[in-house]
PDB file of C-alpha atoms in Angstrom:
ATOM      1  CA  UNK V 668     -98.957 -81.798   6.362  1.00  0.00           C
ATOM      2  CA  UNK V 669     -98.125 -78.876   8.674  1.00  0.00           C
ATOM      3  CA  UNK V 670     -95.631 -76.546   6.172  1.00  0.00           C
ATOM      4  CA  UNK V 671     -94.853 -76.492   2.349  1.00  0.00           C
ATOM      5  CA  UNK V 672     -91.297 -75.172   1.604  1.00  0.00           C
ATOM      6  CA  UNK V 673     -89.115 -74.657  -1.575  1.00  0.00           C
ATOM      7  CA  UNK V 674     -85.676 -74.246  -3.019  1.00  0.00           C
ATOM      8  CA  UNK V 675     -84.832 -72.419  -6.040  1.00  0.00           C
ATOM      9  CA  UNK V 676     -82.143 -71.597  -8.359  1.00  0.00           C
ATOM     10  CA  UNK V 677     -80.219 -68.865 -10.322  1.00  0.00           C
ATOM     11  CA  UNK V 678     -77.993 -69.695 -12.685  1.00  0.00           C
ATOM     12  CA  UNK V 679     -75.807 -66.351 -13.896  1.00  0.00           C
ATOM     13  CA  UNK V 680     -75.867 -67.216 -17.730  1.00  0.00           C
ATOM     14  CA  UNK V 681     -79.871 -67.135 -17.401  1.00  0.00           C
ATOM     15  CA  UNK V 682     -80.162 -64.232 -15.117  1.00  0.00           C
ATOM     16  CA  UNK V 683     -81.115 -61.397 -17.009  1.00  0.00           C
ATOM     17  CA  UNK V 684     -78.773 -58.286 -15.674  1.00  0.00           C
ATOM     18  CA  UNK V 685     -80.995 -55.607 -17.162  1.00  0.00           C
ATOM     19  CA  UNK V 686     -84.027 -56.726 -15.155  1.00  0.00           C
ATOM     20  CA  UNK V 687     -81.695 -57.188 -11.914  1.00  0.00           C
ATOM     21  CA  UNK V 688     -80.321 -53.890 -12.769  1.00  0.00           C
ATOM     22  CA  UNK V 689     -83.756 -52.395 -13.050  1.00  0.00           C
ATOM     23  CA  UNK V 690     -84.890 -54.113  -9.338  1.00  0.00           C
ATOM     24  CA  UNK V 691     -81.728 -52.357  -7.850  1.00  0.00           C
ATOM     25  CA  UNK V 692     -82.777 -49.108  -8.930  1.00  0.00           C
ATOM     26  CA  UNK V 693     -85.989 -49.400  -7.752  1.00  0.00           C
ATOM     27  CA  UNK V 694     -85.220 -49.232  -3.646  1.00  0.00           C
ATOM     28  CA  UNK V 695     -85.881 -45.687  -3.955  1.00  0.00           C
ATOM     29  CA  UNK V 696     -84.290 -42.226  -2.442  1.00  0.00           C
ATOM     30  CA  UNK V 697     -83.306 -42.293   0.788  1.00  0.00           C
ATOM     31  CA  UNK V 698     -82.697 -46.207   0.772  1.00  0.00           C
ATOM     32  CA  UNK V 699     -79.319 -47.104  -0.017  1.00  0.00           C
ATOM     33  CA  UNK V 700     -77.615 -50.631  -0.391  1.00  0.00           C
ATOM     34  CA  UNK V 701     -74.590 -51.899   0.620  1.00  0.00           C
ATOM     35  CA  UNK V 702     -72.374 -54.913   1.819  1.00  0.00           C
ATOM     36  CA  UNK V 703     -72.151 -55.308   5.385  1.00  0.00           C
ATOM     37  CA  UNK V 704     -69.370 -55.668   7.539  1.00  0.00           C
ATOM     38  CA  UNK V 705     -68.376 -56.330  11.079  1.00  0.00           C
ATOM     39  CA  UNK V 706     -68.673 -52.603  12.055  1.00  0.00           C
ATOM     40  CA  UNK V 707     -72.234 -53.128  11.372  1.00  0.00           C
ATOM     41  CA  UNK V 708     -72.947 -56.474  13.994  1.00  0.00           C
ATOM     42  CA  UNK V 709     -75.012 -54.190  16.243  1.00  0.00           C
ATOM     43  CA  UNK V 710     -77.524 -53.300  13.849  1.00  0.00           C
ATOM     44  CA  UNK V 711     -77.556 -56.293  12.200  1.00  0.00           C
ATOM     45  CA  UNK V 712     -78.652 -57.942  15.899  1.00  0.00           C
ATOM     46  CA  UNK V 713     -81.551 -55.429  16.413  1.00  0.00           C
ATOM     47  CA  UNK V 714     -83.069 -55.563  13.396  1.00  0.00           C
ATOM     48  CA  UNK V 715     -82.763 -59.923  13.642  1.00  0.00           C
ATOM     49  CA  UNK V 716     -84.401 -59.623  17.023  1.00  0.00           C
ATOM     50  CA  UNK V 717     -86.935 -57.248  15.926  1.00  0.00           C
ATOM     51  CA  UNK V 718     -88.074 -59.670  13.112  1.00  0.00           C
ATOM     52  CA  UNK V 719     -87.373 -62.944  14.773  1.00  0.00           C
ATOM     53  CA  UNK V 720     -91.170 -63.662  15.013  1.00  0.00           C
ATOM     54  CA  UNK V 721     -92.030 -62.596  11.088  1.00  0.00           C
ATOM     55  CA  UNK V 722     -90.990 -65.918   9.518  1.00  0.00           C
ATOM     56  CA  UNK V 723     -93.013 -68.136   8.216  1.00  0.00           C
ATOM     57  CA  UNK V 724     -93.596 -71.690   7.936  1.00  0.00           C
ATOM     58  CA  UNK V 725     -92.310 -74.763  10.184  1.00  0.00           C
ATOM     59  CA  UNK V 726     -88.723 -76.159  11.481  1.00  0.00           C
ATOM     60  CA  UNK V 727     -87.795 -76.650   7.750  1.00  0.00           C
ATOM     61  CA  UNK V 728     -87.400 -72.904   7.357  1.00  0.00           C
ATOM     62  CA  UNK V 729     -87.079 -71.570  10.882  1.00  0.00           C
ATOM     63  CA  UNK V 730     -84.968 -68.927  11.732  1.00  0.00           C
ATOM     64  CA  UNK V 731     -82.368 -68.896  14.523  1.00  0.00           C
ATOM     65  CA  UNK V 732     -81.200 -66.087  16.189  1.00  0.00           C
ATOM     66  CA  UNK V 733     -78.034 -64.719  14.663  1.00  0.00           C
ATOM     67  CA  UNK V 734     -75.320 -64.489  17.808  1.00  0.00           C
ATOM     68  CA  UNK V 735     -72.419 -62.184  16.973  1.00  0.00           C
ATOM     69  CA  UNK V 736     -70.223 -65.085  14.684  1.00  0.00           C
ATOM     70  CA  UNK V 737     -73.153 -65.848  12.570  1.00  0.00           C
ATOM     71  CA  UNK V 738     -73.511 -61.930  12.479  1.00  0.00           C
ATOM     72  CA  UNK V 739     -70.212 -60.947  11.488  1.00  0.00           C
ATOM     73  CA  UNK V 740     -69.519 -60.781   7.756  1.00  0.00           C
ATOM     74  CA  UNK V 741     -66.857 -62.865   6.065  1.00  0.00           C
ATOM     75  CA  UNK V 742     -65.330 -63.708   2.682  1.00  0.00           C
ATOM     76  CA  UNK V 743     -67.613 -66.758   2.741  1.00  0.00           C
ATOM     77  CA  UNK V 744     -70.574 -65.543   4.844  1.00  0.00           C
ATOM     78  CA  UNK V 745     -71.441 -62.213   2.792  1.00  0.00           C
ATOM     79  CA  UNK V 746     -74.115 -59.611   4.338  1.00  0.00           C
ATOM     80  CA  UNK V 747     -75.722 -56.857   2.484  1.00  0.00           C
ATOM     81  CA  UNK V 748     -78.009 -54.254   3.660  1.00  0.00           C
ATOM     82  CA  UNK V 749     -80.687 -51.663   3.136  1.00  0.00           C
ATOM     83  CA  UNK V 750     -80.220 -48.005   5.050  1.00  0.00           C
ATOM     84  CA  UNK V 751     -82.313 -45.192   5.454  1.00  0.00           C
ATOM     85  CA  UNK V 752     -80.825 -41.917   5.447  1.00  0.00           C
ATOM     86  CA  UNK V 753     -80.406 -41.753   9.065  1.00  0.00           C
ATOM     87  CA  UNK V 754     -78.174 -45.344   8.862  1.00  0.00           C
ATOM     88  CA  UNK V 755     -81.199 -47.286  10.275  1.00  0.00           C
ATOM     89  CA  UNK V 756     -80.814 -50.851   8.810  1.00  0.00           C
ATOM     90  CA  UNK V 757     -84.229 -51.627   6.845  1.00  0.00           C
ATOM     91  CA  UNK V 758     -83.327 -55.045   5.229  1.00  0.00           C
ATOM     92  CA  UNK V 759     -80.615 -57.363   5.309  1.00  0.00           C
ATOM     93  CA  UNK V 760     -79.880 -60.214   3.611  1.00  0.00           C
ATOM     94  CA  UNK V 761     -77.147 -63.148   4.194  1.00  0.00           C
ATOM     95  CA  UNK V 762     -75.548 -65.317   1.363  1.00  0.00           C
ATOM     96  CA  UNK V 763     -73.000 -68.230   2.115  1.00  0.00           C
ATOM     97  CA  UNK V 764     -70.600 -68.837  -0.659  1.00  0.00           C
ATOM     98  CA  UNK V 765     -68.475 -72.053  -1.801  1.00  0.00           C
ATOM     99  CA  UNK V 766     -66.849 -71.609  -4.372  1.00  0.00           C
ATOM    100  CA  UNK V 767     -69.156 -70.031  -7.629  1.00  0.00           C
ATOM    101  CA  UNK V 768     -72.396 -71.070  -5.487  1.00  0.00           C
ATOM    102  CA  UNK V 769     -73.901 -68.912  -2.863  1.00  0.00           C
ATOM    103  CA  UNK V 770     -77.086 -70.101  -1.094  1.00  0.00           C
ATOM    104  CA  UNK V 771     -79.099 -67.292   0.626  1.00  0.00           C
ATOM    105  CA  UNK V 772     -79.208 -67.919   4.080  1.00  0.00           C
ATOM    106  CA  UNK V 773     -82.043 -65.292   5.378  1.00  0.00           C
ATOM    107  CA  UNK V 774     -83.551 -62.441   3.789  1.00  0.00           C
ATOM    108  CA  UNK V 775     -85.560 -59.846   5.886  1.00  0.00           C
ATOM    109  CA  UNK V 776     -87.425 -56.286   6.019  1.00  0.00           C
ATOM    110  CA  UNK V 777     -88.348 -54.566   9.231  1.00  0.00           C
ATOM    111  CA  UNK V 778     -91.695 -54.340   9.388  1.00  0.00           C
ATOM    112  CA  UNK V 779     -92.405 -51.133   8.827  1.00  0.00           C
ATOM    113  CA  UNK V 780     -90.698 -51.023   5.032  1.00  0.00           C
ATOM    114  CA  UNK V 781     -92.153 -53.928   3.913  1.00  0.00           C
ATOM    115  CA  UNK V 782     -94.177 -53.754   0.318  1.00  0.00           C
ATOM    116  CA  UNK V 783     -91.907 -51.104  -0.983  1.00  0.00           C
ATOM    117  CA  UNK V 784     -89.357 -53.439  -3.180  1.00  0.00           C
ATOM    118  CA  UNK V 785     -86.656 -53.062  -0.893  1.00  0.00           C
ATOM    119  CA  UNK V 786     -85.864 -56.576  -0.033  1.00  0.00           C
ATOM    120  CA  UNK V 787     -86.379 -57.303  -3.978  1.00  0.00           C
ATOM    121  CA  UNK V 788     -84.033 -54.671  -4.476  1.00  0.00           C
ATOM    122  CA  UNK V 789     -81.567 -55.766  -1.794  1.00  0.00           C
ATOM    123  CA  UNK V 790     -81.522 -58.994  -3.571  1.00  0.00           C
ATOM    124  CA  UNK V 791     -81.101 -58.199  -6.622  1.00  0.00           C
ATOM    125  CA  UNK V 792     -78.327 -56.247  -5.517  1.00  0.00           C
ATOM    126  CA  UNK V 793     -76.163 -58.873  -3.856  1.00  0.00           C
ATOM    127  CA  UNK V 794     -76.553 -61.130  -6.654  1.00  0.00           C
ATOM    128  CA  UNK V 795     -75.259 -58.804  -8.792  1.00  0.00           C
ATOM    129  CA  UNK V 796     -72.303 -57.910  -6.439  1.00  0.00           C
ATOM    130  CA  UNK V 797     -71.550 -61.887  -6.094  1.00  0.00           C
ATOM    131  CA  UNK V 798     -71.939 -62.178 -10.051  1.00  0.00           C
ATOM    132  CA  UNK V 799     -69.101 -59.789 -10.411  1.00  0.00           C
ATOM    133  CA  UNK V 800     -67.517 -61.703  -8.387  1.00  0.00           C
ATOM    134  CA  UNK V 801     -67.259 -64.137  -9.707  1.00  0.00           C
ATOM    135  CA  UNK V 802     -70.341 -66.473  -8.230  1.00  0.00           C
ATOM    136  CA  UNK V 803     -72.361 -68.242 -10.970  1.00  0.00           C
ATOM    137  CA  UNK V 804     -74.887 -70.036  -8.789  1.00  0.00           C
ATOM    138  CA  UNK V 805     -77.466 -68.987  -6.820  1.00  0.00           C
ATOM    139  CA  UNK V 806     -79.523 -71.175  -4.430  1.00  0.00           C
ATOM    140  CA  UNK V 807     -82.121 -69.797  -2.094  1.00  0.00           C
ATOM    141  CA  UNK V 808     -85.514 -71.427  -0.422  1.00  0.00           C
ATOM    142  CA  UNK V 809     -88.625 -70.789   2.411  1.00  0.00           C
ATOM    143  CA  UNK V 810     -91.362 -71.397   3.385  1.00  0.00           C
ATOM    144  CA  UNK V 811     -94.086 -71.694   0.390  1.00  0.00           C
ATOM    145  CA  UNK V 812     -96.426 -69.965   2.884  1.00  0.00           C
ATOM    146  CA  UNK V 813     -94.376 -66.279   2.384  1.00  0.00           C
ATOM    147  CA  UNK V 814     -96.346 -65.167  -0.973  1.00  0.00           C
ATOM    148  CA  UNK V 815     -93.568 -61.879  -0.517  1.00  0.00           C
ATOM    149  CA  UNK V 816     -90.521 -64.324  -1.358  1.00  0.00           C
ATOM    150  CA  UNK V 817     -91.626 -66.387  -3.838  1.00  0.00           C
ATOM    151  CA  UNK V 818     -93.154 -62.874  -5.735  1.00  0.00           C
ATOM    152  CA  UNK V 819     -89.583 -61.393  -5.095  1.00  0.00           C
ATOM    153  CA  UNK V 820     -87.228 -64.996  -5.897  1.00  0.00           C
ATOM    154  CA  UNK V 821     -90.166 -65.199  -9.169  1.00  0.00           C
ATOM    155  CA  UNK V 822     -88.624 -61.291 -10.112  1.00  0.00           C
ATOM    156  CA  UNK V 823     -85.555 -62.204  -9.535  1.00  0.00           C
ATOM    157  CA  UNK V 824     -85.445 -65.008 -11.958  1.00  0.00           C
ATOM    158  CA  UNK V 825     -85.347 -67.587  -9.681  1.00  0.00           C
ATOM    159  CA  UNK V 826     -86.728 -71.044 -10.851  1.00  0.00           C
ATOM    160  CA  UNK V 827     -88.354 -72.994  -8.080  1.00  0.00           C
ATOM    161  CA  UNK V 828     -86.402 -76.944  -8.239  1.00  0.00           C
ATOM    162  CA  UNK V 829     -87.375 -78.550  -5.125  1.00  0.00           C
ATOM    163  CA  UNK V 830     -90.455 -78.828  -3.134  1.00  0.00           C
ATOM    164  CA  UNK V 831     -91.188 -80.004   0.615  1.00  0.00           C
ATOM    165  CA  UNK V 832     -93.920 -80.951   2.943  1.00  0.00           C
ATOM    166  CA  UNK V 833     -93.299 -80.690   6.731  1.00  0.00           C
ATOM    167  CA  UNK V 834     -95.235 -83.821   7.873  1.00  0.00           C
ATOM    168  CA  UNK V 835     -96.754 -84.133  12.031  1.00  0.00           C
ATOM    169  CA  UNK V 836     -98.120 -87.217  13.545  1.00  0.00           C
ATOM    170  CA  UNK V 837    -101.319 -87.039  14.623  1.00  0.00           C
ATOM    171  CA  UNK V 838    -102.271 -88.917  17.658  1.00  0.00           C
TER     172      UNK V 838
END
């Protein structure tokens, strides 16, 4: 066995808005949270290959480098970020969404900001907008060797479903 990864769910009729409310609110002055959109590609790019080396785990939960399509912000492929006061981007995370399901594609913090709630935050925050939305499922997974992520899915509400093992041959 050479990784452990998970997937999780959120179902909006168990999530509990108060505590999501709460984790929003927590990001702090200074930080503010938004949806991204295609004016913000550039920053999205730096900050994805400043943290390209930060995930953990195996080819189940690898993360490729975002080009500028899988960068861009749609209806379907929703992006919501973190900002300082300056505009630096701090944390972004991307969502896909079919229909009333959205499964988080990547979540990340720059280095620098991490251990301050704000990717907890940031998540909590896109769930919420989604949930207005009209999105009543939430999906999201990693690697089972990123204690942050589980901690933050766990605060969240998420409830861990699924369970892998990344398996090598040994010669």
């Amino acid at each position: 066995m050479t990784a452990r990864s998970f997937g999780a769910r959120l179902d909006v009729s168990d999530a509990d808005a108060d505590r999501l409310s709460a984790l929003v609110s927590t990001v702090g002055a200074g930080v503010a949270l938004r949806s991204l959109a295609e004016g913000d590609v550039d920053a999205v790019l730096r900050l994805d290959a400043a943290t390209l080396g930060d995930y953990p785990g195996s080819l189940a939960t690898r993360h490729d480098p975002l080009d500028r399509e899988r960068a861009t912000p749609s209806r379907t492929r929703r992006a919501f970020g973190a900002l300082d006061a300056a505009g630096l981007l701090l944390a972004m995370t991307y969502v896909d969404v079919t229909g009333t399901t959205a499964e988080t594609d990547f979540t990340v913090v720059r280095s620098a900001h991490r251990g301050r709630g704000i990717g907890v935050a940031l998540k909590a925050f896109s769930v919420q907008v989604l949930a207005g939305e009209g999105v009543r499922r939430f999906r999201t997974g990693g690697s089972a060797d990123n204690p942050a992520i589980i901690g933050a899915n766990q605060r969240l509400g998420y409830v861990t479903d699924e369970e892998w093992v990344t398996l090598e041959l040994r010669a």
